[in-house]
């Protein structure tokens, strides 16, 4: 064999080999090809290499270089093809790029929390501060200081959850008003949001625990005019209500007392299912703080007067979102709560 024959045989082998490598479809096929071309025992390039000694001594150097170039080219082609095949297979296993993106799960505020925050914001603009207090409360703060007569039915075991002795779960956030007046001298303007507890059945319209928000303003010379003006301003901002009305009511801790209604925003006063055909929605109870309450809290009732109100953010959320069952507010069902994400 001449050196020209040898080198052209090597080049042909390299060309055929590379074409075969590039056409291979799997790692197994590629490995078989590698053995056939470069295998140490019977690889085709190895066979050619064994013929090197039969060439004239001065041609061996050139022939050896041709062998080495072919070997390098084949090895590079094998490596490239192996990477390409592994890349395709790997891509399928790791990620399907046609899949829709996974949504980022975001937490959100509960509809009752949103109502509380909105109410607080409106009163904060009017100079009110948020005050909080304990949920496990002494009987005196919950009833005694608030002018409840000792035989008032609310104090019955059937209505109030007593813990031990004279400790109970507060039935309203009014004890926060008492504690605030004991701590800070007037003038005082606070809103007190928080959970309260009553011994109620858990049905469509009752829950043994619910949110309440109360407000209190104590100052020299403050009157029912301030109460009305402030609460009407609140109703306009919160409900967008054009009409409000006050109806006489009774609470032990206020005198006089009044319930405030806003015109039904759904039917605009003509009557619908949401307002039980009255055209009005009851939203809060209010009144002038009873002088006996001021005295119990250590406030001079000759010098100071004040007014207070209380409302249920849960009920407001139900009216606002047309929620038919109060239990939905406590179920923590993501499908329900997601509707209020904003
Ligand atoms: Zn209505």
GROMACS .gro file of C-alpha atoms and ligand atoms in nm:
model
  343
    1UNK     CA    1   0.000   0.000   0.000
    2UNK     CA    2   0.134   0.345  -0.094
    3UNK     CA    3   0.114   0.633   0.149
    4UNK     CA    4  -0.141   0.805  -0.079
    5UNK     CA    5  -0.366   0.498  -0.071
    6UNK     CA    6  -0.332   0.488   0.303
    7UNK     CA    7  -0.417   0.851   0.369
    8UNK     CA    8  -0.714   0.845   0.129
    9UNK     CA    9  -0.842   0.532   0.306
   10UNK     CA   10  -0.810   0.717   0.637
   11UNK     CA   11  -0.996   1.025   0.499
   12UNK     CA   12  -1.273   0.807   0.354
   13UNK     CA   13  -1.311   0.629   0.685
   14UNK     CA   14  -1.330   0.962   0.869
   15UNK     CA   15  -1.595   1.099   0.629
   16UNK     CA   16  -1.809   0.785   0.645
   17UNK     CA   17  -1.766   0.766   1.019
   18UNK     CA   18  -1.870   1.128   1.079
   19UNK     CA   19  -2.173   1.089   0.850
   20UNK     CA   20  -2.275   0.776   1.042
   21UNK     CA   21  -2.229   0.950   1.377
   22UNK     CA   22  -2.442   1.248   1.273
   23UNK     CA   23  -2.718   1.019   1.149
   24UNK     CA   24  -2.730   0.811   1.467
   25UNK     CA   25  -3.056   0.826   1.662
   26UNK     CA   26  -2.972   0.700   2.007
   27UNK     CA   27  -2.692   0.668   2.258
   28UNK     CA   28  -2.686   0.290   2.200
   29UNK     CA   29  -2.647   0.332   1.825
   30UNK     CA   30  -2.373   0.587   1.886
   31UNK     CA   31  -2.182   0.354   2.119
   32UNK     CA   32  -2.197   0.072   1.861
   33UNK     CA   33  -2.059   0.310   1.599
   34UNK     CA   34  -1.777   0.421   1.831
   35UNK     CA   35  -1.675   0.057   1.882
   36UNK     CA   36  -1.689  -0.012   1.506
   37UNK     CA   37  -1.469   0.288   1.426
   38UNK     CA   38  -1.230   0.327   1.719
   39UNK     CA   39  -1.261   0.001   1.914
   40UNK     CA   40  -0.920  -0.124   2.034
   41UNK     CA   41  -0.962  -0.476   1.900
   42UNK     CA   42  -1.140  -0.445   1.568
   43UNK     CA   43  -1.220  -0.079   1.513
   44UNK     CA   44  -1.172   0.022   1.147
   45UNK     CA   45  -0.927   0.301   1.236
   46UNK     CA   46  -0.738   0.064   1.465
   47UNK     CA   47  -0.707  -0.181   1.175
   48UNK     CA   48  -0.559   0.094   0.956
   49UNK     CA   49  -0.320   0.192   1.234
   50UNK     CA   50  -0.191  -0.165   1.246
   51UNK     CA   51  -0.087  -0.132   0.882
   52UNK     CA   52   0.145   0.161   0.964
   53UNK     CA   53   0.458  -0.060   1.000
   54UNK     CA   54   0.406  -0.192   0.648
   55UNK     CA   55   0.452   0.155   0.503
   56UNK     CA   56   0.795   0.285   0.402
   57UNK     CA   57   0.966   0.432   0.713
   58UNK     CA   58   0.981   0.787   0.571
   59UNK     CA   59   0.603   0.785   0.501
   60UNK     CA   60   0.498   0.664   0.844
   61UNK     CA   61   0.514   1.009   1.003
   62UNK     CA   62   0.267   1.157   0.751
   63UNK     CA   63   0.040   0.852   0.769
   64UNK     CA   64   0.044   0.860   1.150
   65UNK     CA   65  -0.054   1.228   1.147
   66UNK     CA   66  -0.349   1.146   0.915
   67UNK     CA   67  -0.462   0.870   1.154
   68UNK     CA   68  -0.445   1.110   1.449
   69UNK     CA   69  -0.643   1.380   1.267
   70UNK     CA   70  -0.912   1.126   1.173
   71UNK     CA   71  -0.927   0.995   1.531
   72UNK     CA   72  -0.965   1.346   1.673
   73UNK     CA   73  -1.234   1.437   1.418
   74UNK     CA   74  -1.428   1.117   1.491
   75UNK     CA   75  -1.401   1.163   1.867
   76UNK     CA   76  -1.525   1.522   1.840
   77UNK     CA   77  -1.818   1.414   1.620
   78UNK     CA   78  -1.906   1.135   1.865
   79UNK     CA   79  -1.893   1.375   2.162
   80UNK     CA   80  -2.105   1.639   1.985
   81UNK     CA   81  -2.367   1.384   1.887
   82UNK     CA   82  -2.373   1.232   2.236
   83UNK     CA   83  -2.434   1.579   2.386
   84UNK     CA   84  -2.707   1.654   2.131
   85UNK     CA   85  -2.889   1.327   2.200
   86UNK     CA   86  -2.856   1.372   2.580
   87UNK     CA   87  -2.974   1.733   2.547
   88UNK     CA   88  -3.299   1.635   2.373
   89UNK     CA   89  -3.375   1.356   2.614
   90UNK     CA   90  -3.283   1.568   2.914
   91UNK     CA   91  -3.501   1.857   2.803
   92UNK     CA   92  -3.809   1.637   2.790
   93UNK     CA   93  -3.743   1.499   3.134
   94UNK     CA   94  -3.670   1.830   3.309
   95UNK     CA   95  -3.934   2.066   3.176
   96UNK     CA   96  -4.206   2.086   2.917
   97UNK     CA   97  -4.162   2.436   2.779
   98UNK     CA   98  -4.512   2.431   2.632
   99UNK     CA   99  -4.674   2.398   2.976
  100UNK     CA  100  -4.857   2.704   3.108
  101UNK     CA  101  -4.666   2.894   3.378
  102UNK     CA  102  -4.745   2.801   3.736
  103UNK     CA  103  -4.936   3.083   3.909
  104UNK     CA  104  -4.773   3.244   4.209
  105UNK     CA  105  -5.006   3.192   4.507
  106UNK     CA  106  -5.069   3.516   4.689
  107UNK     CA  107  -5.223   3.564   5.029
  108UNK     CA  108  -5.495   3.824   5.074
  109UNK     CA  109  -5.690   3.996   5.346
  110UNK     CA  110  -6.018   3.853   5.475
  111UNK     CA  111  -6.330   4.048   5.368
  112UNK     CA  112  -6.405   4.135   5.734
  113UNK     CA  113  -6.048   4.265   5.782
  114UNK     CA  114  -6.090   4.480   5.471
  115UNK     CA  115  -6.411   4.633   5.612
  116UNK     CA  116  -6.243   4.702   5.949
  117UNK     CA  117  -5.947   4.869   5.779
  118UNK     CA  118  -6.172   5.086   5.567
  119UNK     CA  119  -6.376   5.198   5.870
  120UNK     CA  120  -6.058   5.267   6.069
  121UNK     CA  121  -5.915   5.473   5.780
  122UNK     CA  122  -6.222   5.697   5.768
  123UNK     CA  123  -6.218   5.763   6.143
  124UNK     CA  124  -5.842   5.811   6.145
  125UNK     CA  125  -5.893   6.097   5.900
  126UNK     CA  126  -6.128   6.248   6.161
  127UNK     CA  127  -5.864   6.233   6.435
  128UNK     CA  128  -5.955   5.898   6.593
  129UNK     CA  129  -5.689   5.654   6.719
  130UNK     CA  130  -5.714   5.273   6.724
  131UNK     CA  131  -5.737   5.120   7.074
  132UNK     CA  132  -5.738   4.751   7.163
  133UNK     CA  133  -5.790   4.548   7.478
  134UNK     CA  134  -5.806   4.191   7.613
  135UNK     CA  135  -6.063   3.941   7.482
  136UNK     CA  136  -6.072   3.764   7.819
  137UNK     CA  137  -6.216   4.040   8.034
  138UNK     CA  138  -6.332   4.104   8.390
  139UNK     CA  139  -6.707   4.114   8.441
  140UNK     CA  140  -6.683   4.471   8.577
  141UNK     CA  141  -6.529   4.604   8.255
  142UNK     CA  142  -6.774   4.416   8.035
  143UNK     CA  143  -7.093   4.498   8.233
  144UNK     CA  144  -7.046   4.676   8.567
  145UNK     CA  145  -6.872   4.990   8.443
  146UNK     CA  146  -7.116   5.014   8.153
  147UNK     CA  147  -7.425   5.071   8.364
  148UNK     CA  148  -7.570   4.722   8.317
  149UNK     CA  149  -7.809   4.657   8.607
  150UNK     CA  150  -7.705   4.349   8.808
  151UNK     CA  151  -7.999   4.146   8.676
  152UNK     CA  152  -7.952   4.234   8.307
  153UNK     CA  153  -8.026   3.928   8.089
  154UNK     CA  154  -7.699   3.973   7.891
  155UNK     CA  155  -7.506   3.872   8.202
  156UNK     CA  156  -7.682   3.536   8.213
  157UNK     CA  157  -7.473   3.222   8.166
  158UNK     CA  158  -7.696   3.143   7.870
  159UNK     CA  159  -7.575   3.449   7.681
  160UNK     CA  160  -7.219   3.503   7.797
  161UNK     CA  161  -6.920   3.268   7.794
  162UNK     CA  162  -6.772   3.280   8.145
  163UNK     CA  163  -6.420   3.141   8.189
  164UNK     CA  164  -6.366   3.130   8.564
  165UNK     CA  165  -6.507   3.338   8.848
  166UNK     CA  166  -6.566   3.690   8.719
  167UNK     CA  167  -6.355   3.641   8.405
  168UNK     CA  168  -6.547   3.612   8.080
  169UNK     CA  169  -6.498   3.641   7.705
  170UNK     CA  170  -6.600   3.999   7.627
  171UNK     CA  171  -6.943   4.027   7.466
  172UNK     CA  172  -6.859   4.362   7.304
  173UNK     CA  173  -6.551   4.583   7.260
  174UNK     CA  174  -6.692   4.843   7.505
  175UNK     CA  175  -6.448   4.738   7.782
  176UNK     CA  176  -6.178   4.898   7.564
  177UNK     CA  177  -6.361   5.231   7.605
  178UNK     CA  178  -6.357   5.191   7.984
  179UNK     CA  179  -5.989   5.097   7.993
  180UNK     CA  180  -5.900   5.390   7.765
  181UNK     CA  181  -6.086   5.641   7.984
  182UNK     CA  182  -5.912   5.500   8.293
  183UNK     CA  183  -5.573   5.547   8.126
  184UNK     CA  184  -5.599   5.870   7.925
  185UNK     CA  185  -5.761   6.196   8.033
  186UNK     CA  186  -6.013   6.352   7.791
  187UNK     CA  187  -6.035   6.464   7.518
  188UNK     CA  188  -6.044   6.111   7.380
  189UNK     CA  189  -6.128   5.989   7.031
  190UNK     CA  190  -6.084   5.618   6.968
  191UNK     CA  191  -6.208   5.335   6.749
  192UNK     CA  192  -6.183   4.987   6.899
  193UNK     CA  193  -6.195   4.694   6.656
  194UNK     CA  194  -6.177   4.336   6.780
  195UNK     CA  195  -6.343   4.000   6.828
  196UNK     CA  196  -6.628   3.949   7.073
  197UNK     CA  197  -6.798   3.633   7.200
  198UNK     CA  198  -7.158   3.536   7.267
  199UNK     CA  199  -7.318   3.209   7.354
  200UNK     CA  200  -7.497   3.177   7.020
  201UNK     CA  201  -7.565   2.887   6.792
  202UNK     CA  202  -7.349   2.875   6.480
  203UNK     CA  203  -7.610   2.913   6.207
  204UNK     CA  204  -7.662   3.118   5.890
  205UNK     CA  205  -7.696   3.446   6.079
  206UNK     CA  206  -7.525   3.385   6.417
  207UNK     CA  207  -7.171   3.302   6.521
  208UNK     CA  208  -7.033   3.257   6.874
  209UNK     CA  209  -6.740   3.481   6.780
  210UNK     CA  210  -6.756   3.782   6.555
  211UNK     CA  211  -6.585   4.113   6.488
  212UNK     CA  212  -6.708   4.439   6.627
  213UNK     CA  213  -6.584   4.794   6.597
  214UNK     CA  214  -6.678   5.066   6.841
  215UNK     CA  215  -6.599   5.432   6.857
  216UNK     CA  216  -6.585   5.679   7.144
  217UNK     CA  217  -6.546   6.056   7.157
  218UNK     CA  218  -6.523   6.238   7.492
  219UNK     CA  219  -6.472   6.613   7.519
  220UNK     CA  220  -6.604   6.927   7.679
  221UNK     CA  221  -6.926   7.040   7.518
  222UNK     CA  222  -6.956   6.755   7.267
  223UNK     CA  223  -7.318   6.674   7.185
  224UNK     CA  224  -7.557   6.465   6.979
  225UNK     CA  225  -7.496   6.708   6.693
  226UNK     CA  226  -7.133   6.591   6.676
  227UNK     CA  227  -7.246   6.229   6.688
  228UNK     CA  228  -7.490   6.277   6.402
  229UNK     CA  229  -7.256   6.484   6.186
  230UNK     CA  230  -6.967   6.239   6.228
  231UNK     CA  231  -7.172   5.926   6.163
  232UNK     CA  232  -7.347   6.079   5.859
  233UNK     CA  233  -7.005   6.173   5.721
  234UNK     CA  234  -6.893   5.814   5.780
  235UNK     CA  235  -7.203   5.670   5.607
  236UNK     CA  236  -7.148   5.891   5.304
  237UNK     CA  237  -6.787   5.788   5.271
  238UNK     CA  238  -6.826   5.420   5.347
  239UNK     CA  239  -7.161   5.336   5.187
  240UNK     CA  240  -7.188   5.627   4.946
  241UNK     CA  241  -7.531   5.668   5.109
  242UNK     CA  242  -7.717   5.985   5.028
  243UNK     CA  243  -7.976   5.933   5.303
  244UNK     CA  244  -7.945   5.823   5.664
  245UNK     CA  245  -8.193   5.810   5.947
  246UNK     CA  246  -8.170   5.778   6.324
  247UNK     CA  247  -8.424   5.573   6.519
  248UNK     CA  248  -8.456   5.590   6.899
  249UNK     CA  249  -8.318   5.283   7.071
  250UNK     CA  250  -8.202   5.164   7.411
  251UNK     CA  251  -7.862   5.059   7.546
  252UNK     CA  252  -7.768   5.060   7.916
  253UNK     CA  253  -7.449   5.258   7.849
  254UNK     CA  254  -7.590   5.544   7.637
  255UNK     CA  255  -7.872   5.793   7.691
  256UNK     CA  256  -8.026   5.893   7.456
  257UNK     CA  257  -7.954   5.602   7.220
  258UNK     CA  258  -8.018   5.569   6.849
  259UNK     CA  259  -7.978   5.318   6.569
  260UNK     CA  260  -7.859   5.456   6.240
  261UNK     CA  261  -7.988   5.323   5.908
  262UNK     CA  262  -7.856   5.403   5.562
  263UNK     CA  263  -8.067   5.401   5.252
  264UNK     CA  264  -8.037   5.063   5.079
  265UNK     CA  265  -7.768   5.100   4.813
  266UNK     CA  266  -7.911   4.815   4.605
  267UNK     CA  267  -8.267   4.943   4.549
  268UNK     CA  268  -8.201   5.307   4.646
  269UNK     CA  269  -8.487   5.302   4.892
  270UNK     CA  270  -8.759   5.140   4.684
  271UNK     CA  271  -8.735   4.807   4.867
  272UNK     CA  272  -8.563   4.481   4.776
  273UNK     CA  273  -8.471   4.144   4.925
  274UNK     CA  274  -8.143   4.274   5.073
  275UNK     CA  275  -8.321   4.541   5.280
  276UNK     CA  276  -8.627   4.319   5.346
  277UNK     CA  277  -8.838   4.564   5.144
  278UNK     CA  278  -8.784   4.849   5.393
  279UNK     CA  279  -8.551   5.054   5.173
  280UNK     CA  280  -8.312   5.089   5.471
  281UNK     CA  281  -8.017   4.896   5.614
  282UNK     CA  282  -7.942   4.898   5.987
  283UNK     CA  283  -7.571   4.960   6.026
  284UNK     CA  284  -7.491   5.078   6.376
  285UNK     CA  285  -7.605   5.158   6.728
  286UNK     CA  286  -7.502   5.485   6.890
  287UNK     CA  287  -7.578   5.730   7.166
  288UNK     CA  288  -7.455   5.981   7.422
  289UNK     CA  289  -7.239   5.808   7.683
  290UNK     CA  290  -7.442   5.766   8.004
  291UNK     CA  291  -7.309   5.991   8.285
  292UNK     CA  292  -7.295   5.683   8.513
  293UNK     CA  293  -7.046   5.525   8.269
  294UNK     CA  294  -6.827   5.837   8.269
  295UNK     CA  295  -6.828   5.844   8.650
  296UNK     CA  296  -6.744   5.469   8.669
  297UNK     CA  297  -6.442   5.538   8.446
  298UNK     CA  298  -6.332   5.829   8.666
  299UNK     CA  299  -6.437   6.104   8.423
  300UNK     CA  300  -6.613   6.414   8.558
  301UNK     CA  301  -6.957   6.390   8.397
  302UNK     CA  302  -7.037   6.753   8.485
  303UNK     CA  303  -6.743   6.875   8.279
  304UNK     CA  304  -6.724   6.618   8.001
  305UNK     CA  305  -6.975   6.456   7.772
  306UNK     CA  306  -6.930   6.207   7.494
  307UNK     CA  307  -7.083   5.981   7.237
  308UNK     CA  308  -7.020   5.628   7.119
  309UNK     CA  309  -7.120   5.389   6.846
  310UNK     CA  310  -7.076   5.023   6.758
  311UNK     CA  311  -7.116   4.814   6.445
  312UNK     CA  312  -7.049   4.466   6.309
  313UNK     CA  313  -6.795   4.456   6.023
  314UNK     CA  314  -6.900   4.096   5.946
  315UNK     CA  315  -7.258   4.199   5.884
  316UNK     CA  316  -7.142   4.495   5.676
  317UNK     CA  317  -6.921   4.262   5.468
  318UNK     CA  318  -7.222   4.031   5.417
  319UNK     CA  319  -7.442   4.318   5.299
  320UNK     CA  320  -7.167   4.460   5.080
  321UNK     CA  321  -7.087   4.131   4.905
  322UNK     CA  322  -7.432   3.977   4.923
  323UNK     CA  323  -7.303   3.686   5.134
  324UNK     CA  324  -7.602   3.473   5.238
  325UNK     CA  325  -7.448   3.274   5.526
  326UNK     CA  326  -7.225   3.409   5.806
  327UNK     CA  327  -7.047   3.072   5.830
  328UNK     CA  328  -6.881   3.138   5.494
  329UNK     CA  329  -6.676   3.407   5.672
  330UNK     CA  330  -6.530   3.144   5.907
  331UNK     CA  331  -6.485   2.842   5.677
  332UNK     CA  332  -6.147   2.957   5.542
  333UNK     CA  333  -6.245   2.812   5.206
  334UNK     CA  334  -5.987   2.945   4.959
  335UNK     CA  335  -6.238   2.935   4.671
  336UNK     CA  336  -6.466   3.169   4.866
  337UNK     CA  337  -6.194   3.399   5.000
  338UNK     CA  338  -6.016   3.436   4.664
  339UNK     CA  339  -6.312   3.635   4.535
  340UNK     CA  340  -6.216   3.925   4.760
  341UNK     CA  341  -5.853   3.951   4.648
  342UNK     CA  342  -5.783   4.298   4.525
  343LIG    ZN1  343  -8.308   4.748   4.911
   0.00000   0.00000   0.00000
